[in-house]
Short mmCIF file of C-alpha atoms and ligand atoms in Angstrom, two decimals:
data_model
loop_
_atom_site.label_atom_id
_atom_site.label_comp_id
_atom_site.label_asym_id
_atom_site.label_seq_id
_atom_site.Cartn_x
_atom_site.Cartn_y
_atom_site.Cartn_z
CA MET A 1 -6.73 9.39 -7.16
CA ALA A 2 -6.74 12.99 -6.17
CA GLY A 3 -10.07 13.99 -5.19
CA GLY A 4 -11.54 10.67 -4.50
CA GLY A 5 -13.41 9.76 -1.47
CA GLN A 6 -16.46 11.74 -0.25
CA ILE A 7 -16.85 15.39 -1.57
CA TRP A 8 -18.95 17.98 0.21
CA PHE A 9 -21.10 19.23 -2.61
CA ASN A 10 -23.75 21.83 -1.83
CA GLY A 11 -24.24 20.93 1.67
CA ARG A 12 -24.01 17.16 1.62
CA PHE A 13 -21.30 14.44 1.10
CA VAL A 14 -21.60 12.54 -2.05
CA PRO A 15 -19.05 9.98 -3.54
CA ALA A 16 -16.52 11.87 -5.93
CA ALA A 17 -18.10 10.21 -9.01
CA GLN A 18 -21.52 12.01 -8.37
CA ALA A 19 -19.93 15.36 -7.53
CA VAL A 20 -20.13 16.42 -11.27
CA VAL A 21 -21.09 19.52 -13.15
CA PRO A 22 -22.95 20.10 -16.58
CA VAL A 23 -20.98 21.17 -19.48
CA THR A 24 -23.15 24.37 -19.39
CA ALA A 25 -21.51 25.64 -16.05
CA HIS A 26 -20.29 29.20 -16.48
CA ALA A 27 -17.07 28.59 -14.67
CA LEU A 28 -15.99 26.06 -17.37
CA HIS A 29 -16.41 28.65 -20.03
CA TYR A 30 -15.16 31.75 -18.36
CA GLY A 31 -13.21 30.83 -15.29
CA SER A 32 -15.82 32.24 -12.87
CA SER A 33 -14.76 30.40 -9.75
CA VAL A 34 -12.93 31.09 -6.58
CA PHE A 35 -11.07 28.63 -4.52
CA GLU A 36 -8.79 27.91 -1.63
CA GLY A 37 -5.86 25.52 -1.07
CA ILE A 38 -5.53 24.31 2.57
CA ARG A 39 -3.34 21.66 4.33
CA ALA A 40 -4.29 19.38 7.17
CA TYR A 41 -1.22 18.21 8.95
CA ALA A 42 -0.67 14.84 10.93
CA THR A 43 -0.10 15.78 14.35
CA GLY A 44 0.26 13.50 17.60
CA ARG A 45 -3.33 14.54 18.09
CA GLY A 46 -4.55 13.47 14.77
CA PRO A 47 -5.04 15.66 11.81
CA ALA A 48 -4.92 19.40 12.27
CA VAL A 49 -6.07 22.06 9.55
CA PHE A 50 -3.47 24.85 9.23
CA CYS A 51 -4.46 28.38 9.23
CA LEU A 52 -8.31 27.44 8.73
CA PRO A 53 -9.67 30.86 9.86
CA GLN A 54 -7.14 32.64 7.57
CA HIS A 55 -8.27 30.50 4.46
CA VAL A 56 -11.99 30.78 5.04
CA ARG A 57 -11.54 34.63 5.35
CA ARG A 58 -9.58 34.80 2.00
CA LEU A 59 -12.29 32.55 0.46
CA TYR A 60 -14.98 35.09 1.50
CA ASP A 61 -12.71 37.99 0.22
CA SER A 62 -12.45 36.51 -3.06
CA CYS A 63 -16.28 35.89 -3.32
CA ARG A 64 -16.66 39.67 -2.46
CA ILE A 65 -14.20 40.65 -5.05
CA PHE A 66 -16.05 38.55 -7.61
CA ARG A 67 -19.61 39.48 -6.37
CA ILE A 68 -20.48 36.04 -5.34
CA ASP A 69 -23.10 35.72 -2.52
CA LEU A 70 -22.10 32.41 -0.81
CA PRO A 71 -24.99 30.64 0.44
CA TYR A 72 -23.29 29.46 3.63
CA SER A 73 -21.90 31.16 6.48
CA PRO A 74 -18.15 31.30 7.30
CA ALA A 75 -18.96 28.96 10.29
CA GLN A 76 -20.78 26.32 8.19
CA ILE A 77 -17.92 26.55 5.72
CA THR A 78 -15.29 26.08 8.53
CA ALA A 79 -17.25 23.14 9.98
CA ALA A 80 -17.74 21.44 6.42
CA ILE A 81 -13.76 21.71 5.92
CA VAL A 82 -13.25 20.00 9.13
CA ASP A 83 -15.96 17.51 8.39
CA ALA A 84 -14.55 16.65 4.97
CA VAL A 85 -11.16 15.88 6.41
CA ARG A 86 -12.93 13.54 9.24
CA THR A 87 -15.28 11.74 6.87
CA ASN A 88 -12.61 10.93 4.55
CA GLY A 89 -10.43 9.57 7.32
CA HIS A 90 -7.14 11.46 6.30
CA ALA A 91 -4.19 11.44 8.52
CA SER A 92 -2.92 14.55 6.50
CA CYS A 93 -4.25 16.08 3.16
CA TYR A 94 -4.81 19.03 0.96
CA ILE A 95 -8.19 20.60 0.98
CA ARG A 96 -9.67 22.45 -2.05
CA PRO A 97 -12.71 24.43 -1.43
CA LEU A 98 -14.23 25.68 -4.66
CA VAL A 99 -17.10 27.97 -5.22
CA PHE A 100 -17.91 28.16 -8.97
CA ARG A 101 -20.66 29.54 -11.14
CA GLY A 102 -22.76 26.71 -12.38
CA PRO A 103 -25.40 26.91 -15.55
CA GLY A 104 -27.78 29.75 -15.96
CA THR A 105 -26.08 31.98 -18.66
CA PHE A 106 -23.81 32.16 -21.36
CA GLY A 107 -23.50 35.85 -21.03
CA LEU A 108 -20.38 37.48 -19.47
CA ASP A 109 -22.21 38.91 -16.42
CA PRO A 110 -22.02 35.57 -14.17
CA ARG A 111 -24.36 36.73 -11.70
CA LYS A 112 -27.46 34.87 -13.56
CA ALA A 113 -25.55 31.70 -13.17
CA SER A 114 -25.93 29.32 -10.03
CA VAL A 115 -23.42 29.37 -7.33
CA GLU A 116 -22.18 25.96 -6.56
CA VAL A 117 -19.79 24.98 -3.63
CA ALA A 118 -17.53 21.87 -3.40
CA ILE A 119 -14.82 20.79 -0.71
CA ILE A 120 -12.39 18.28 -2.11
CA THR A 121 -9.80 16.59 -0.11
CA PHE A 122 -6.94 14.26 -1.06
CA PRO A 123 -3.58 13.20 0.33
CA TRP A 124 -0.76 15.21 -1.08
CA GLY A 125 2.95 15.07 -0.58
CA ARG A 126 5.70 17.66 -1.33
CA TYR A 127 4.35 19.96 -4.05
CA LEU A 128 7.80 20.71 -5.63
CA GLY A 129 9.29 17.28 -5.26
CA GLN A 130 10.39 15.01 -2.60
CA ASP A 131 13.80 16.52 -2.08
CA ALA A 132 13.02 20.06 -2.77
CA VAL A 133 12.50 21.11 0.99
CA GLU A 134 16.03 20.18 1.74
CA GLN A 135 18.03 20.42 -1.59
CA GLY A 136 16.17 23.49 -3.05
CA VAL A 137 14.64 23.84 -6.63
CA ASP A 138 16.10 25.25 -9.69
CA VAL A 139 13.76 28.24 -11.06
CA MET A 140 13.77 30.75 -13.98
CA VAL A 141 12.38 34.15 -14.27
CA SER A 142 9.43 33.61 -16.41
CA SER A 143 8.76 35.60 -19.62
CA TRP A 144 5.10 35.98 -18.37
CA ARG A 145 4.19 38.93 -16.39
CA ARG A 146 1.69 39.04 -13.63
CA ALA A 147 -1.51 41.19 -14.40
CA ALA A 148 -0.99 45.01 -14.37
CA PRO A 149 -3.00 46.80 -11.70
CA GLY A 150 -6.54 47.29 -12.97
CA THR A 151 -6.52 44.28 -15.32
CA ALA A 152 -7.38 41.66 -12.87
CA ALA A 153 -7.68 41.18 -9.20
CA PRO A 154 -4.82 39.41 -7.84
CA MET A 155 -6.01 39.72 -4.24
CA GLY A 156 -8.79 37.35 -5.07
CA LYS A 157 -8.08 33.71 -5.65
CA ILE A 158 -10.18 33.59 -8.84
CA GLY A 159 -10.19 30.68 -11.16
CA GLY A 160 -9.79 32.42 -14.44
CA GLN A 161 -6.68 34.35 -13.15
CA TYR A 162 -4.83 31.03 -12.93
CA VAL A 163 -4.35 30.95 -16.66
CA THR A 164 -1.19 33.13 -16.27
CA SER A 165 0.13 30.54 -13.50
CA GLN A 166 -0.41 27.77 -16.12
CA PHE A 167 1.60 29.77 -18.59
CA ILE A 168 4.40 30.41 -15.91
CA ALA A 169 4.43 26.71 -15.01
CA MET A 170 4.31 25.13 -18.41
CA GLU A 171 7.23 27.26 -19.61
CA ALA A 172 9.30 26.35 -16.65
CA ALA A 173 8.72 22.66 -17.11
CA ASP A 174 9.49 22.97 -20.78
CA HIS A 175 12.67 24.74 -20.09
CA GLY A 176 13.67 22.11 -17.48
CA PHE A 177 13.09 24.19 -14.36
CA VAL A 178 10.76 23.14 -11.32
CA GLU A 179 9.10 26.63 -11.14
CA GLY A 180 8.99 30.20 -12.68
CA ILE A 181 8.99 33.54 -10.94
CA ALA A 182 6.90 36.20 -12.70
CA LEU A 183 7.74 39.78 -12.71
CA ASP A 184 4.97 42.25 -11.95
CA ALA A 185 3.78 44.59 -14.91
CA GLN A 186 6.62 47.20 -14.02
CA GLY A 187 9.35 44.55 -14.04
CA PHE A 188 9.68 43.87 -10.25
CA ILE A 189 9.80 40.59 -8.77
CA SER A 190 6.25 39.16 -8.18
CA GLU A 191 5.67 35.66 -7.40
CA GLY A 192 5.98 31.94 -8.54
CA SER A 193 3.08 30.32 -10.34
CA GLY A 194 1.59 29.25 -7.02
CA GLU A 195 4.11 30.56 -4.37
CA ASN A 196 5.08 33.73 -2.81
CA VAL A 197 8.94 34.60 -2.84
CA PHE A 198 11.33 35.86 -0.11
CA VAL A 199 14.78 36.94 -0.77
CA VAL A 200 17.34 37.20 1.95
CA LYS A 201 20.46 39.47 1.85
CA ASP A 202 22.72 40.44 4.49
CA GLY A 203 20.52 39.11 7.19
CA VAL A 204 17.47 41.07 5.93
CA ALA A 205 14.37 39.33 4.50
CA HIS A 206 12.79 41.02 1.69
CA THR A 207 9.50 40.03 -0.04
CA PRO A 208 7.29 41.89 -2.71
CA PRO A 209 4.45 43.89 -1.46
CA LEU A 210 0.79 43.24 -2.24
CA SER A 211 0.99 45.95 -4.99
CA GLY A 212 3.46 43.73 -6.76
CA ALA A 213 0.39 41.67 -8.07
CA ILE A 214 0.88 38.89 -5.65
CA LEU A 215 -1.73 36.83 -3.89
CA PRO A 216 -1.86 37.61 -0.21
CA GLY A 217 -0.41 34.20 0.73
CA VAL A 218 -1.49 32.80 4.01
CA THR A 219 1.86 30.98 4.35
CA ARG A 220 3.46 34.53 3.45
CA SER A 221 1.74 35.89 6.50
CA VAL A 222 2.86 32.94 8.65
CA VAL A 223 6.44 33.26 7.46
CA LEU A 224 6.47 37.05 8.30
CA THR A 225 5.35 36.09 11.83
CA LEU A 226 8.00 33.53 12.15
CA LEU A 227 10.72 35.86 11.00
CA SER A 228 9.77 38.46 13.41
CA ASP A 229 9.78 35.68 16.10
CA VAL A 230 13.31 34.76 15.27
CA GLY A 231 14.35 38.30 15.06
CA VAL A 232 14.97 38.60 11.13
CA PRO A 233 14.37 41.98 9.94
CA VAL A 234 11.76 42.13 7.00
CA ARG A 235 11.19 44.61 4.28
CA GLU A 236 8.02 44.50 2.06
CA GLU A 237 9.05 46.58 -1.03
CA PRO A 238 9.48 46.28 -4.89
CA LEU A 239 12.45 44.29 -5.60
CA LEU A 240 14.56 44.36 -8.93
CA ARG A 241 14.89 41.04 -10.81
CA GLU A 242 18.50 40.99 -10.19
CA PHE A 243 18.13 40.84 -6.61
CA LEU A 244 17.53 37.21 -7.17
CA HIS A 245 20.98 36.69 -8.46
CA VAL A 246 22.74 38.67 -5.67
CA ALA A 247 20.77 37.17 -2.86
CA ASP A 248 22.29 35.06 -0.16
CA GLU A 249 18.90 33.10 0.02
CA VAL A 250 15.79 32.89 -1.88
CA PHE A 251 12.84 30.84 -0.79
CA PHE A 252 9.08 30.07 -1.83
CA THR A 253 6.13 30.01 0.58
CA GLY A 254 2.75 28.49 -0.17
CA THR A 255 0.15 25.83 1.18
CA ALA A 256 1.31 23.53 -1.49
CA ALA A 257 5.03 24.41 -1.55
CA GLU A 258 5.20 24.98 2.20
CA VAL A 259 8.70 26.53 2.97
CA THR A 260 10.91 25.54 -0.12
CA PRO A 261 14.41 26.83 -0.71
CA VAL A 262 15.48 28.07 -4.24
CA ARG A 263 18.88 26.93 -5.07
CA SER A 264 19.35 28.53 -8.50
CA VAL A 265 17.72 31.20 -10.60
CA ASP A 266 18.39 31.21 -14.33
CA ARG A 267 21.13 28.52 -13.82
CA ILE A 268 22.95 31.05 -11.36
CA PRO A 269 23.33 29.58 -7.89
CA VAL A 270 21.50 31.34 -5.04
CA GLY A 271 24.37 32.06 -2.48
CA ALA A 272 26.24 28.95 -1.93
CA GLY A 273 23.74 26.93 -4.12
CA ARG A 274 22.27 25.22 -1.18
CA ARG A 275 19.62 25.98 1.47
CA GLY A 276 20.72 28.86 3.71
CA PRO A 277 20.48 29.50 7.37
CA ILE A 278 17.54 31.59 7.63
CA THR A 279 15.46 29.47 5.32
CA ALA A 280 16.43 26.47 7.43
CA ASN A 281 15.41 28.27 10.76
CA ILE A 282 12.05 29.17 9.32
CA GLN A 283 11.49 25.64 8.13
CA GLU A 284 12.33 24.20 11.48
CA GLN A 285 9.81 26.64 12.92
CA PHE A 286 7.19 26.04 10.11
CA PHE A 287 7.35 22.27 9.93
CA GLY A 288 7.85 21.94 13.81
CA ILE A 289 4.62 23.65 14.32
CA THR A 290 2.53 21.99 11.63
CA GLU A 291 3.85 18.65 12.50
CA GLY A 292 3.11 19.22 16.15
CA ARG A 293 6.70 19.03 17.37
CA LEU A 294 6.69 22.53 18.66
CA PRO A 295 3.83 24.32 20.49
CA ASP A 296 1.19 25.83 18.35
CA ARG A 297 2.14 29.17 19.86
CA HIS A 298 0.07 31.28 17.41
CA GLY A 299 -3.10 29.15 17.32
CA TRP A 300 -2.65 28.15 13.65
CA LEU A 301 -3.83 24.67 13.93
CA THR A 302 -7.59 23.67 14.26
CA SER A 303 -8.19 19.84 15.17
CA ALA A 304 -9.84 17.62 12.71
CA GLY A 305 -9.36 14.20 14.31
CA ALA A 306 -12.12 11.67 14.91
CA GLY A 307 -13.23 13.08 18.41
CA ALA A 308 -12.69 16.79 17.93
CA GLU A 309 -15.29 19.36 18.12
CA ALA A 310 -15.79 20.85 14.85
CA ALA A 311 -13.22 23.78 14.29
CA ALA A 312 -11.76 23.35 17.79
CA PRO A 313 -8.28 24.83 18.06
CA VAL A 314 -5.34 22.63 18.91
CA ARG A 315 -3.85 23.59 22.14
CA GLY A 316 -0.21 23.37 22.11
CA GLY A 317 1.87 21.04 19.96
CA ALA A 318 2.30 17.25 20.64
CA GLN A 319 3.93 18.40 23.81
CA SER A 320 3.16 21.94 25.18
CA ALA A 321 5.74 24.29 26.20
CA ALA A 322 5.00 23.86 29.85
CA GLU A 323 5.27 20.04 29.44
CA ARG A 324 8.68 20.32 27.74
CA THR A 325 10.13 22.75 30.22
CA GLY A 326 8.87 20.55 33.17
C1 PLP B 401 -0.60 32.53 -7.29
C2 PLP B 401 -0.13 32.15 -5.85
N1 PLP B 401 0.58 32.95 -5.11
C3 PLP B 401 0.98 32.49 -3.73
C4 PLP B 401 0.31 31.28 -3.19
C5 PLP B 401 0.58 31.09 -1.73
O1 PLP B 401 -0.50 31.49 -1.11
P1 PLP B 401 -0.79 30.45 0.39
O2 PLP B 401 0.44 30.58 1.13
O3 PLP B 401 -2.06 31.06 0.78
O4 PLP B 401 -1.00 29.09 -0.02
C6 PLP B 401 -0.46 30.66 -3.98
C7 PLP B 401 -1.13 29.49 -3.41
O5 PLP B 401 -2.26 29.43 -2.88
C8 PLP B 401 -0.92 31.01 -5.43
O6 PLP B 401 -1.74 30.20 -6.12
#
């Protein structure tokens, strides 16, 4: 079951069945929560958490936006995440840190309600389907728009804001698509229900800017770095919807979706209708590093193996560059 095992709940581990909340919890009524989604990958040296400091940083940013005072330091949350992976004995897993308002008020100012923190871990395979990473996914442009500036706070990963994502996901499923891409309030491409989007045309990678109501994706940043590593120019700029139809390649990035090619949009094939070379190159880099086949040259992995120091960085890949070159 997703979220079984031991859950870190307000400072200690409890069996999942005991990590429960009262129905008076503010977050249940009004979406007053913030959360993260993180993956730990199986490497030759045990499980390693991907981009842990970046995710912890965004969790605190989300709390700041939502005026939540977290009763733990970033170092404590970081250690608790590593502990949760280790305690549950996962080789690889998805990690869901969740900060939510518990009981205390039914009023709309949430600050009279308690602040509760949970860290849930569970094994999770390919989010968009087993074949998606190679074959690509069929998507639609959603009829749902991302929130207009000043109507929500997309830079925060805030629970209540995920109602829009749920509308996008349900609409896509009901129409037989794997995912939907939402436009922003101005009609420019924004993002998927749980993924950022990249569009490749004529050897240049384009992706919507933060002002396009996107979540500042950790994987998006990773992929921007990898694109620069492999010498692909990038432009962060507003993108017209039809760019999806004239693109050579489109791909999603996200912790859950990892790097997944899009093979059609609104039933129109993207490029040749299969994964393109830049997508494949970025996947090779991404999975090479996360699976420990390539050196962790940017220091993105934090060991969560049995003997690991809490939050110790993994040095190099399964085989370091020095080892491989001799
Ligand atoms: C709405 C939304 N956009 C983009 C992303 C991708 O972000 P990340 O790469 O940090 O997982 C996510 C997933 O967290 C998301 O929920």
